[in-house]
Amino acid sequence: ITRFMSLKELFHNLKIIETRKKFATESVALPRLFKIIESYDEYSWRFTPYHHLTIENEGICPGQFCRTNINLTLQRLTDKPLTIWDHVSSNTFASKPVFLVTSNKLYTSGFAIKFWQWKDLPEHTEKAVITEQTLVERILIIFVNYTDVQVINASECDVMQLCHKLNCQPNLNSRKQFNSIKVKYIDNNNFPELISYWSSYNTDSIKALISKVQVIKMDSIM
């Protein structure tokens, strides 16, 4: 039986909320440089008064027409939208973003996106009962300061799926319902952590499904 767990449930099970409360009571809270904003739209987001982000996933992934198209524009009242960053990748699916906005600078903000890019398309034959499928899971963090854009490759790892025809595990179809990345303040400091949930079969002869939670400290990559 396959059970999908959101990051919210995972944090609850790991008692991260209790850990945050413990830090808050044991020490004086430091000023936080970032505030975290929630995303509500399905395909487009305006995370500052002037910055507009759109993410379009096309086709069935993996497949010949699978593609992601990301566009970040600067939109001012008197001018036409100006594209300041875009990203197009074939055989790739992009997650919904998670956003950060600095509390002391109105137009300095950032967001993180997770990508799944399939390396190859396996040939499904009648004789093959189970096939292996490999992809690269990558996290990009993009910081924006008006028209300046800084792109950081925060994480990259290989994922192996085992597939029976079109049914593959780990099943990435849940990525439309649950976001496997989250930004949280775990420690009592002024930088948040980027938390990513990752699952893959190992490359050993005896296949086993492995799941990991990766914590990326934002102050280490800025």
C-alpha positions in Angstrom: 0.0 0.0 0.0 1.5 3.3 -1.0 1.0 6.2 1.4 1.9 9.8 0.6 2.9 12.0 3.5 3.1 15.8 3.3 6.0 17.7 4.8 3.7 19.1 7.4 2.9 15.6 8.6 6.6 14.7 8.5 7.6 17.7 10.6 4.9 16.8 13.1 6.2 13.2 13.4 9.8 14.4 13.8 8.6 16.8 16.5 10.3 19.8 14.9 7.6 22.0 16.3 8.5 21.0 19.9 12.2 21.6 19.1 11.5 25.1 17.9 9.5 25.9 21.1 12.4 24.6 23.1 14.9 26.9 21.4 12.5 29.8 21.8 12.2 29.3 25.6 15.9 28.6 26.3 17.4 31.7 24.5 16.5 35.2 23.4 15.2 35.2 19.9 17.4 36.8 17.3 16.1 39.1 14.6 15.3 37.2 11.4 16.5 38.4 8.1 13.9 36.5 6.2 10.2 36.2 6.4 8.5 33.2 4.7 5.5 33.8 2.4 3.1 31.2 1.3 2.2 30.5 -2.3 -1.4 30.1 -3.3 -1.6 30.2 -7.1 -1.2 27.0 -9.2 1.0 28.4 -12.0 1.9 32.0 -11.3 3.0 34.1 -8.3 3.6 37.7 -7.6 6.0 37.6 -4.6 6.9 41.3 -4.6 5.0 44.3 -6.0 7.1 44.1 -9.2 8.3 40.5 -9.6 6.1 37.9 -11.3 7.0 34.2 -11.6 5.3 31.6 -13.8 6.0 27.9 -14.0 4.5 25.8 -16.8 4.9 22.0 -17.0 4.0 20.5 -20.4 3.4 17.0 -21.6 3.6 13.7 -19.8 6.8 13.0 -17.9 8.9 11.2 -18.8 8.2 11.5 -22.5 9.1 13.1 -25.7 7.0 16.2 -25.1 7.7 16.6 -21.4 9.1 20.1 -20.7 9.2 22.8 -18.0 9.2 26.5 -18.8 9.9 29.1 -16.1 9.8 32.8 -16.5 10.6 35.6 -14.1 9.6 39.1 -15.1 9.9 42.6 -13.7 6.5 44.4 -14.1 6.3 48.1 -13.5 3.2 50.2 -14.1 4.5 52.2 -17.0 6.6 49.7 -18.8 6.1 46.3 -20.5 7.1 43.2 -18.5 10.8 42.7 -18.6 12.1 39.1 -18.5 15.0 39.0 -16.0 15.4 35.2 -15.8 14.1 32.2 -17.6 14.7 28.5 -17.6 13.6 25.9 -20.2 14.4 22.2 -19.9 13.2 19.2 -21.8 12.2 15.9 -20.1 11.9 17.9 -16.9 9.2 18.6 -14.3 9.5 21.6 -11.9 7.9 21.8 -8.4 5.9 24.6 -7.0 8.3 27.2 -5.5 8.8 28.2 -1.9 9.5 31.8 -1.3 11.6 34.0 1.0 11.5 37.8 1.4 14.0 39.8 3.4 12.3 41.8 6.1 14.6 44.7 5.9 14.8 45.1 2.1 11.5 45.3 0.3 12.8 44.2 -3.1 15.4 41.6 -2.1 13.7 38.2 -2.2 14.2 34.6 -3.2 12.6 31.3 -4.0 13.6 27.6 -4.3 12.4 25.2 -7.0 13.0 21.4 -7.2 13.5 19.8 -10.6 13.2 16.2 -11.8 15.0 15.6 -15.0 14.9 12.1 -16.6 18.3 11.0 -18.1 16.8 8.6 -20.6 13.6 7.0 -21.7 13.5 3.2 -21.1 12.3 0.9 -23.8 9.3 -1.0 -22.4 9.2 -4.5 -23.9 6.9 -7.4 -23.4 9.8 -9.5 -22.0 10.8 -6.9 -19.4 8.7 -7.1 -16.3 10.6 -4.5 -14.3 12.7 -1.7 -15.8 15.0 0.8 -14.2 14.6 4.5 -14.8 17.1 7.2 -13.7 16.6 10.9 -13.1 18.4 13.8 -11.5 16.7 15.7 -8.7 18.0 19.2 -8.4 17.2 22.2 -6.2 17.8 25.8 -7.5 17.7 28.8 -5.2 17.1 32.1 -7.0 17.7 35.4 -5.3 16.4 38.6 -6.8 17.4 42.2 -6.1 15.3 44.3 -8.5 16.8 43.3 -11.9 19.8 41.4 -10.5 19.3 37.6 -10.3 21.6 35.2 -8.5 21.1 31.4 -9.2 22.5 28.9 -6.7 22.6 25.1 -7.3 21.9 24.1 -3.8 21.5 20.3 -4.2 21.8 17.6 -6.8 21.3 13.9 -6.5 20.4 10.8 -8.6 17.1 9.0 -8.2 16.4 5.5 -9.5 12.9 4.3 -10.1 11.7 0.8 -10.7 8.8 0.7 -13.2 6.3 -1.9 -14.3 5.0 -0.4 -17.6 3.8 3.1 -16.6 3.7 2.4 -12.9 6.9 3.6 -11.3 8.2 3.7 -7.7 9.0 6.0 -6.0 5.9 7.6 -7.5 6.5 11.2 -8.4 2.8 11.8 -9.4 2.3 13.1 -5.8 4.5 16.1 -6.6 1.4 17.8 -7.8 -0.4 17.5 -4.5 2.6 17.7 -2.0 5.6 19.9 -2.1 8.8 18.0 -1.1 10.7 21.2 -0.2 10.0 23.6 2.6 11.6 26.6 4.3 11.5 26.5 8.1 13.2 28.2 11.0 14.5 25.2 13.0 17.3 26.8 15.0 16.9 30.0 16.8 19.0 32.1 14.5 18.4 34.7 11.8 18.7 32.3 8.8 16.1 29.6 7.8 16.8 26.1 6.6 15.7 24.6 3.3 14.3 21.1 4.0 14.0 18.6 1.2 12.4 15.1 1.2 14.1 12.6 -1.2 13.4 9.0 -2.1 15.2 6.5 -4.4 16.0 2.9 -4.9 19.6 2.1 -4.3 21.9 0.7 -7.0 22.7 -2.6 -5.2 21.7 -5.9 -6.6 19.1 -6.2 -3.9 16.9 -3.1 -4.5 15.7 -1.2 -1.4 13.7 2.0 -1.3 15.6 4.7 0.7 14.1 8.0 1.9 16.1 10.9 3.4 15.4 14.3 4.7 18.0 16.8 3.7 18.6 20.1 5.6 20.4 22.9 3.8 21.4 25.9 5.9 20.8 29.0 4.0 23.7 30.9 5.6 26.1 28.3 4.2 25.2 29.0 0.5 24.6 32.8 0.6 
